[in-house]
XYZ file of C-alpha atoms in Angstrom:
547
model
C 53.266 119.197 65.083
C 54.961 122.562 65.615
C 55.649 123.729 69.129
C 55.985 127.261 70.393
C 59.344 128.400 71.683
C 58.314 128.069 75.313
C 56.782 124.660 74.654
C 59.977 123.495 72.978
C 62.103 124.776 75.857
C 59.787 123.017 78.295
C 60.486 119.782 76.422
C 64.212 120.518 76.724
C 63.853 120.926 80.499
C 61.917 117.662 80.711
C 64.522 115.831 78.616
C 67.271 117.196 80.829
C 65.293 116.084 83.870
C 64.958 112.556 82.478
C 68.710 112.330 81.910
C 69.546 113.840 85.295
C 67.088 111.487 86.998
C 68.885 108.508 85.456
C 72.259 109.848 86.618
C 71.017 110.177 90.197
C 69.587 106.651 90.079
C 72.956 105.248 89.011
C 74.895 107.242 91.622
C 72.617 105.865 94.340
C 72.438 102.311 92.973
C 76.188 101.592 92.908
C 76.861 101.963 96.675
C 73.531 100.275 97.477
C 74.375 97.146 95.467
C 77.993 97.007 96.633
C 76.908 97.273 100.282
C 74.415 94.458 99.775
C 77.127 92.206 98.298
C 79.894 93.155 100.774
C 78.007 94.583 103.762
C 80.930 94.799 106.178
C 83.598 96.118 103.864
C 84.223 99.553 102.379
C 86.779 98.243 99.892
C 84.310 98.093 96.983
C 82.757 101.558 97.497
C 86.214 103.076 98.125
C 87.596 101.558 94.930
C 84.552 102.740 92.989
C 84.946 106.269 94.369
C 88.614 106.397 93.387
C 88.013 104.963 89.904
C 85.092 107.313 89.304
C 87.081 110.421 90.259
C 90.108 109.369 88.221
C 88.092 108.673 85.083
C 86.066 111.877 85.373
C 89.117 114.052 85.968
C 90.968 112.499 83.014
C 88.217 111.957 80.442
C 85.791 114.866 80.924
C 88.329 117.355 79.471
C 89.087 114.865 76.687
C 85.389 114.408 75.881
C 84.663 118.139 75.842
C 87.762 118.787 73.720
C 86.608 116.090 71.307
C 83.217 117.767 71.048
C 84.803 121.140 70.312
C 87.151 119.592 67.738
C 84.317 117.849 65.907
C 82.277 121.036 65.835
C 85.250 123.108 64.694
C 86.180 120.683 61.905
C 82.481 120.135 61.070
C 82.815 116.347 61.095
C 79.641 116.106 63.185
C 76.761 118.421 63.927
C 75.530 119.406 67.379
C 72.612 117.017 67.176
C 74.742 114.069 66.046
C 77.109 114.554 69.000
C 74.301 114.762 71.546
C 72.630 111.675 70.075
C 75.908 109.721 70.115
C 76.726 110.628 73.721
C 73.175 109.842 74.888
C 73.303 106.371 73.299
C 76.783 105.673 74.700
C 75.644 106.690 78.163
C 72.698 104.287 77.989
C 74.937 101.431 76.840
C 77.472 102.086 79.620
C 74.839 102.256 82.384
C 73.179 99.024 81.208
C 76.553 97.243 81.020
C 77.539 98.549 84.463
C 74.382 97.397 86.238
C 74.439 94.065 84.380
C 78.009 93.460 85.576
C 76.906 94.140 89.153
C 74.152 91.541 88.739
C 76.667 88.924 87.530
C 78.948 89.814 90.458
C 76.075 89.333 92.930
C 75.309 85.920 91.392
C 78.910 84.788 91.816
C 78.974 85.905 95.439
C 75.596 84.293 96.159
C 76.823 80.921 94.888
C 79.910 81.192 97.116
C 82.264 80.746 94.157
C 84.469 83.761 94.801
C 87.656 81.796 95.464
C 87.120 79.589 92.389
C 86.073 82.420 90.073
C 88.242 85.296 91.271
C 88.857 86.340 87.662
C 85.116 86.778 87.153
C 84.803 88.810 90.356
C 87.597 91.151 89.288
C 86.307 91.410 85.707
C 82.687 92.119 86.596
C 83.629 94.426 89.474
C 85.987 96.567 87.419
C 83.608 96.550 84.442
C 80.779 97.900 86.564
C 83.011 100.679 87.926
C 84.964 101.635 84.790
C 82.131 101.364 82.254
C 79.678 103.064 84.610
C 82.139 105.913 85.189
C 82.558 106.312 81.427
C 78.778 106.631 81.190
C 78.990 109.280 83.905
C 81.562 111.110 81.775
C 79.154 111.034 78.830
C 76.393 112.439 81.012
C 78.587 115.224 82.415
C 79.769 116.121 78.912
C 76.244 116.390 77.519
C 75.188 118.465 80.531
C 78.121 120.849 80.054
C 77.402 120.980 76.344
C 73.724 121.747 76.932
C 74.242 124.388 79.633
C 77.306 126.108 78.160
C 76.679 125.816 74.401
C 73.141 124.972 73.357
C 71.442 127.369 75.758
C 73.808 130.209 74.828
C 73.257 129.558 71.120
C 69.480 129.437 71.589
C 69.572 132.759 73.431
C 71.654 134.305 70.638
C 69.252 133.007 67.985
C 66.292 134.385 69.923
C 67.912 137.817 70.168
C 68.663 137.844 66.420
C 65.179 136.715 65.458
C 62.949 139.381 63.973
C 59.937 137.854 65.703
C 61.545 137.914 69.147
C 59.062 138.894 71.820
C 59.601 140.870 74.962
C 58.508 137.932 77.114
C 60.916 135.461 75.493
C 62.964 133.460 78.018
C 66.353 134.942 78.803
C 69.656 133.140 79.178
C 69.484 133.445 82.962
C 65.977 131.985 83.047
C 66.915 129.033 80.853
C 70.037 128.273 82.897
C 68.074 128.553 86.148
C 65.394 126.198 84.836
C 68.007 123.579 83.978
C 69.543 123.815 87.464
C 66.128 123.575 89.119
C 65.356 120.479 87.065
C 68.636 118.894 88.135
C 67.981 119.682 91.808
C 64.462 118.250 91.605
C 65.888 115.024 90.161
C 68.427 114.908 92.983
C 65.593 115.101 95.509
C 63.280 112.508 93.941
C 65.456 109.851 92.267
C 67.111 108.238 95.348
C 63.811 107.966 97.244
C 62.165 106.484 94.137
C 64.794 103.752 93.742
C 64.999 103.116 97.488
C 61.275 102.469 97.791
C 61.273 100.085 94.811
C 64.235 98.133 96.206
C 62.591 97.918 99.628
C 59.339 96.637 98.125
C 61.067 93.937 96.074
C 63.934 92.976 98.413
C 62.802 93.863 101.918
C 63.883 96.477 104.427
C 67.279 94.893 105.118
C 69.391 94.708 101.967
C 72.258 92.865 103.679
C 70.353 90.044 105.396
C 71.567 87.201 103.174
C 72.990 86.372 99.781
C 69.602 85.979 98.127
C 68.722 89.528 99.104
C 71.854 90.894 97.417
C 70.804 89.197 94.169
C 67.344 90.756 94.419
C 68.847 94.199 95.039
C 71.190 93.863 92.047
C 68.434 92.594 89.737
C 65.997 95.294 90.827
C 68.504 98.090 90.241
C 69.425 96.567 86.870
C 65.788 96.435 85.738
C 64.925 99.921 87.007
C 68.046 101.652 85.672
C 68.073 99.850 82.331
C 64.407 100.548 81.732
C 64.696 104.205 82.680
C 67.912 104.877 80.752
C 66.932 103.028 77.569
C 63.328 104.246 77.422
C 64.322 107.741 78.522
C 66.923 108.036 75.758
C 64.173 108.061 73.130
C 62.432 111.306 74.198
C 65.826 112.916 74.878
C 66.987 112.246 71.320
C 63.614 113.316 69.903
C 63.744 116.618 71.786
C 67.259 117.340 70.526
C 66.153 116.457 67.001
C 63.167 118.793 67.305
C 65.448 121.507 68.630
C 67.811 121.064 65.670
C 64.825 121.418 63.336
C 63.780 124.660 65.035
C 67.339 126.050 65.089
C 69.148 124.788 61.928
C 72.549 125.783 63.320
C 72.433 122.631 65.475
C 72.056 120.222 62.577
C 71.928 121.978 59.214
C 74.524 120.941 56.656
C 74.340 124.369 55.007
C 75.363 126.110 58.193
C 78.237 123.684 58.585
C 79.397 124.186 54.983
C 79.264 127.966 55.239
C 81.412 127.955 58.333
C 83.842 125.470 56.790
C 84.246 127.806 53.779
C 85.167 130.644 56.137
C 87.777 128.421 57.755
C 89.210 127.555 54.310
C 89.518 131.265 53.484
C 91.336 131.859 56.775
C 93.757 129.008 56.063
C 94.463 130.417 52.577
C 95.250 133.816 54.117
C 97.646 132.207 56.561
C 99.422 130.340 53.739
C 99.674 133.501 51.621
C 101.407 135.330 54.479
C 98.693 137.930 55.052
C 97.588 137.911 58.684
C 93.878 138.061 59.243
C 91.879 139.239 62.190
C 91.649 135.678 63.493
C 95.448 135.437 63.510
C 95.776 138.527 65.672
C 93.056 137.136 67.913
C 95.053 133.909 68.228
C 98.140 135.870 69.250
C 96.070 137.741 71.822
C 94.765 134.428 73.153
C 98.343 133.140 73.501
C 99.311 136.268 75.437
C 96.213 135.832 77.569
C 97.232 132.218 78.262
C 100.608 133.427 79.517
C 98.835 135.875 81.805
C 96.580 133.085 83.068
C 99.567 130.894 83.917
C 101.042 133.786 85.847
C 97.732 134.388 87.618
C 97.869 130.937 89.219
C 100.931 132.032 91.181
C 99.074 135.201 92.100
C 96.369 133.051 93.676
C 98.925 131.358 95.918
C 100.164 134.733 97.172
C 96.697 136.282 97.435
C 94.880 136.353 100.772
C 91.909 134.649 99.082
C 93.979 131.461 99.018
C 93.035 130.724 102.636
C 89.361 131.014 101.712
C 89.810 128.456 98.917
C 91.859 126.252 101.223
C 89.214 126.249 103.966
C 86.388 125.539 101.498
C 88.249 122.557 99.996
C 88.536 120.929 103.435
C 84.759 120.468 103.451
C 85.087 117.960 100.603
C 87.091 115.562 102.764
C 84.015 113.983 104.327
C 82.021 110.788 104.334
C 79.318 112.408 106.495
C 77.270 113.543 103.539
C 73.819 112.630 102.288
C 75.181 111.686 98.840
C 78.568 110.211 99.735
C 79.138 106.683 98.436
C 80.999 105.475 101.531
C 78.417 106.909 103.911
C 75.584 105.272 101.983
C 77.384 101.913 101.985
C 78.013 102.045 105.759
C 74.414 103.014 106.565
C 73.100 100.191 104.372
C 75.462 97.739 106.068
C 74.144 98.886 109.451
C 70.561 98.011 108.509
C 69.159 101.318 107.227
C 66.477 100.469 104.681
C 66.807 101.580 101.040
C 63.773 103.843 101.397
C 65.396 105.608 104.342
C 68.638 105.989 102.398
C 66.769 107.524 99.481
C 64.778 109.820 101.750
C 68.011 110.907 103.432
C 69.194 112.343 100.119
C 65.789 113.894 99.507
C 65.630 115.529 102.936
C 69.264 116.605 102.636
C 68.504 118.420 99.388
C 65.411 119.965 100.998
C 67.284 121.309 104.033
C 69.954 122.595 101.666
C 67.267 124.470 99.741
C 66.023 125.954 103.007
C 69.535 127.200 103.680
C 69.802 128.625 100.166
C 66.516 130.520 100.519
C 67.501 131.757 104.007
C 70.867 133.100 102.893
C 69.656 136.484 101.503
C 67.591 137.263 104.604
C 70.441 136.271 106.935
C 72.819 138.555 105.064
C 70.299 141.407 105.132
C 69.787 140.912 108.858
C 66.122 141.888 108.735
C 66.942 145.458 107.693
C 65.432 147.092 104.639
C 67.980 149.881 104.202
C 70.701 149.510 101.620
C 74.070 148.626 103.171
C 77.424 149.792 101.914
C 79.623 147.349 100.037
C 81.982 146.937 102.974
C 79.132 146.333 105.429
C 77.500 143.829 103.071
C 80.773 141.916 102.691
C 81.187 141.736 106.453
C 77.640 140.404 106.816
C 78.373 137.690 104.253
C 81.546 136.750 106.140
C 79.638 136.539 109.443
C 77.024 134.279 107.877
C 79.756 132.105 106.368
C 81.577 131.860 109.703
C 78.354 130.933 111.472
C 77.684 128.299 108.805
C 81.210 126.877 109.104
C 81.113 126.442 112.873
C 77.480 125.277 113.043
C 78.222 122.669 110.355
C 81.108 121.349 112.449
C 79.013 121.350 115.629
C 76.231 119.377 113.933
C 78.743 116.702 112.923
C 80.649 116.673 116.202
C 78.122 114.434 118.091
C 78.664 111.735 115.462
C 82.052 111.072 117.055
C 80.269 109.954 120.214
C 78.101 107.477 118.303
C 81.168 106.083 116.499
C 82.384 104.710 119.837
C 82.604 100.873 119.769
C 80.030 100.647 122.550
C 77.441 102.647 120.560
C 78.255 102.009 116.898
C 76.620 98.550 116.960
C 73.273 99.814 118.281
C 70.382 99.633 115.834
C 69.356 103.270 116.399
C 72.842 104.770 115.900
C 72.645 104.950 112.052
C 69.349 106.846 112.200
C 70.791 109.441 114.567
C 73.714 109.828 112.167
C 71.245 110.312 109.295
C 69.375 113.051 111.191
C 72.581 114.915 112.059
C 73.811 114.716 108.465
C 70.510 115.983 107.069
C 70.339 118.915 109.500
C 73.941 119.894 108.761
C 73.115 120.487 105.084
C 71.398 123.761 106.033
C 74.697 125.203 107.282
C 76.692 123.685 104.426
C 74.576 125.426 101.776
C 75.065 128.717 103.623
C 78.827 128.213 103.386
C 78.593 127.311 99.704
C 76.562 130.394 98.779
C 78.725 132.660 100.925
C 81.856 131.284 99.250
C 80.469 132.029 95.788
C 79.394 135.498 96.898
C 82.818 136.321 98.349
C 84.612 135.186 95.201
C 82.406 137.536 93.189
C 82.656 140.666 95.344
C 86.264 140.414 96.559
C 88.004 139.668 93.262
C 88.329 141.639 90.062
C 87.390 140.258 86.669
C 90.957 139.358 85.703
C 91.479 137.151 88.760
C 88.022 135.768 89.533
C 87.964 133.014 86.907
C 91.473 131.833 87.893
C 90.581 131.634 91.577
C 87.330 129.783 90.834
C 89.162 127.251 88.654
C 91.894 126.881 91.276
C 89.316 126.255 94.002
C 87.474 123.682 91.885
C 90.715 121.818 91.200
C 91.629 121.944 94.879
C 88.277 120.441 95.851
C 88.698 117.611 93.346
C 92.173 116.863 94.701
C 90.786 116.673 98.240
C 88.045 114.276 97.082
C 90.697 112.150 95.390
C 92.731 112.069 98.600
C 89.632 110.987 100.535
C 88.975 108.119 98.114
C 92.615 107.020 98.236
C 92.713 107.233 102.039
C 89.502 105.224 102.339
C 90.834 102.567 99.952
C 94.116 102.168 101.838
C 92.310 102.151 105.172
C 89.863 99.489 104.059
C 92.749 97.314 102.835
C 94.660 97.655 106.100
C 91.706 97.123 108.436
C 89.476 94.729 106.499
C 91.550 92.625 104.134
C 92.472 90.007 106.715
C 89.214 90.132 108.704
C 86.710 90.291 105.838
C 87.772 87.998 103.008
C 85.864 88.266 99.767
C 85.066 84.569 99.919
C 82.672 85.132 102.817
C 81.175 88.606 102.474
C 78.145 88.020 104.706
C 80.050 86.508 107.643
C 82.808 89.101 107.862
C 83.704 90.912 111.049
C 82.347 94.455 111.501
C 84.526 97.044 109.857
C 86.447 99.660 111.776
C 87.402 101.861 108.850
C 84.238 103.990 108.709
C 84.551 105.346 112.294
C 88.082 106.466 111.395
C 86.792 108.121 108.220
C 83.979 109.793 110.179
C 86.433 111.133 112.755
C 88.664 112.415 109.945
C 85.655 114.141 108.372
C 84.838 115.951 111.615
C 88.481 116.975 112.048
C 88.603 118.402 108.524
C 85.343 120.309 109.059
C 86.809 121.863 112.222
C 90.028 122.630 110.330
C 87.942 124.317 107.650
C 86.239 126.500 110.263
C 89.569 127.417 111.881
C 91.148 128.241 108.511
C 88.157 130.370 107.527
C 88.318 132.235 110.852
C 92.012 132.922 110.229
C 91.198 134.273 106.771
C 88.424 136.400 108.281
C 90.917 138.018 110.657
C 93.261 138.777 107.753
C 90.480 140.268 105.648
C 88.965 142.378 108.429
C 92.382 143.723 109.402
C 93.095 144.719 105.803
C 89.594 146.172 105.381
C 89.846 148.232 108.565
C 93.290 149.438 107.533
C 91.975 150.570 104.152
C 89.003 152.215 105.823
C 91.281 154.143 108.211
C 93.483 155.267 105.333
C 90.420 156.443 103.418
C 89.167 158.383 106.444
C 92.588 160.010 106.965
C 92.725 160.948 103.305
C 89.210 162.393 103.519
C 90.127 164.426 106.627
C 93.258 165.671 104.877
C 91.303 166.797 101.827
C 88.782 168.588 104.011
C 91.624 170.336 105.880
C 93.200 171.491 102.630
C 89.829 172.751 101.405
C 89.326 174.667 104.690
C 92.769 176.294 104.436
C 92.038 177.261 100.869
C 88.781 178.915 101.880
C 90.503 180.858 104.697
C 93.196 182.123 102.332
C 90.516 183.218 99.892
C 88.665 185.146 102.594
C 91.932 186.818 103.760
C 92.649 188.028 100.243
């Protein structure tokens, strides 16, 4: 059965949604199961967070480079790579959740001290193998959004039968992002409700409950990932049939012949166009290395610095440590899933409100300088309001209030409401990077900021791991996970998160002062230059009249 182009792209969006839905299920399941096994310790979630970040930072570039190498050498086609990575992801997720189930069984039997090797093996397997599956998922997503969609758009533009209403590159990319955001909203609530139905509202009540939570997540994730891999592979196969460049051997052979001709030219000593392009790329790489130092001296560095501080937080709707602490404090799985859903919804409200807040309710077109100042004001308001929403959490982290049954729900409400301001800051940051930087520096600053944010997340995971070891190792032994003393590490992490959010607001305000001073100085110089030109024109006119 042949599908139209729009029908085929709709299948691609659905396949991407199925894969993204499975990713969100796994990201929510890991902290939920670990908190049910070790309810009063953040050691497991902290270790998982650190391992996950390390593996993703190291292996995502390796995986994407491997994809590019295989495509360049024509050892595999586009379709074969996507099929391989989809199957590997399914295998890794199944192995990860199965290891968590075995770990829950060992803890439920109380055999931790006798089978410590099994605890370490199953625990590390669930974290390492699951993170490798996450790498496979991220690689296929990058490959789909940055390669397949671009190639499809190019093929559509070259087609003789291309229609005016054919989907554009922007529309296809936006549809993929919308699908991913929809999965982020629905998947945690879906898994949370299923776990609550099968295991009860309290996932940390006893050891039997932890086994039920682990088995339920294993069944749900394995079923979804394995069954969902079939339509994903079928859609990619159908796409390769529609666009032969993704899987045709003829296309691969023709390109390989061109590469052989280029290699023969290099061996014969005659430089080709590709050789000169390679030299230009090397020169461009030298310029890029120099541009990194330009970022450090540029005033935009303080903007990147302030934005990265926001990533040092456990007070987030999707943070692993925050989810584990809320589950340990008796928040039901359905509530935990709905927290992520409502957090994404309030974030969407902030995203849709951003243009109107920048416009200020005025219909007239503002100048570039005035528009930039409006964006900065919105960002500053978002920074400080985000900090003020999180500030009351410090009160509820007091030892006299942290043990109350209603404290976690107040924390959930404050976190969800704060997402509105956080999305304003995120959009304003992207907007400022676009309008304040030229083309030669924008990509370097964006890459520098992304790396800085990942480093801050790594520092958070390392700090949480060390803190959990220092505060919980002696008071919450692994041999008795359900009788351990209440942890004290999360209140310290929450206080650190609030401090870093305030530091982010202060740093952004400092950058705002620097920018406004420079902008006003440039504006004054432009006005003086304009007045000078007008004066010279007036003198010229008077001299002409005198003559």
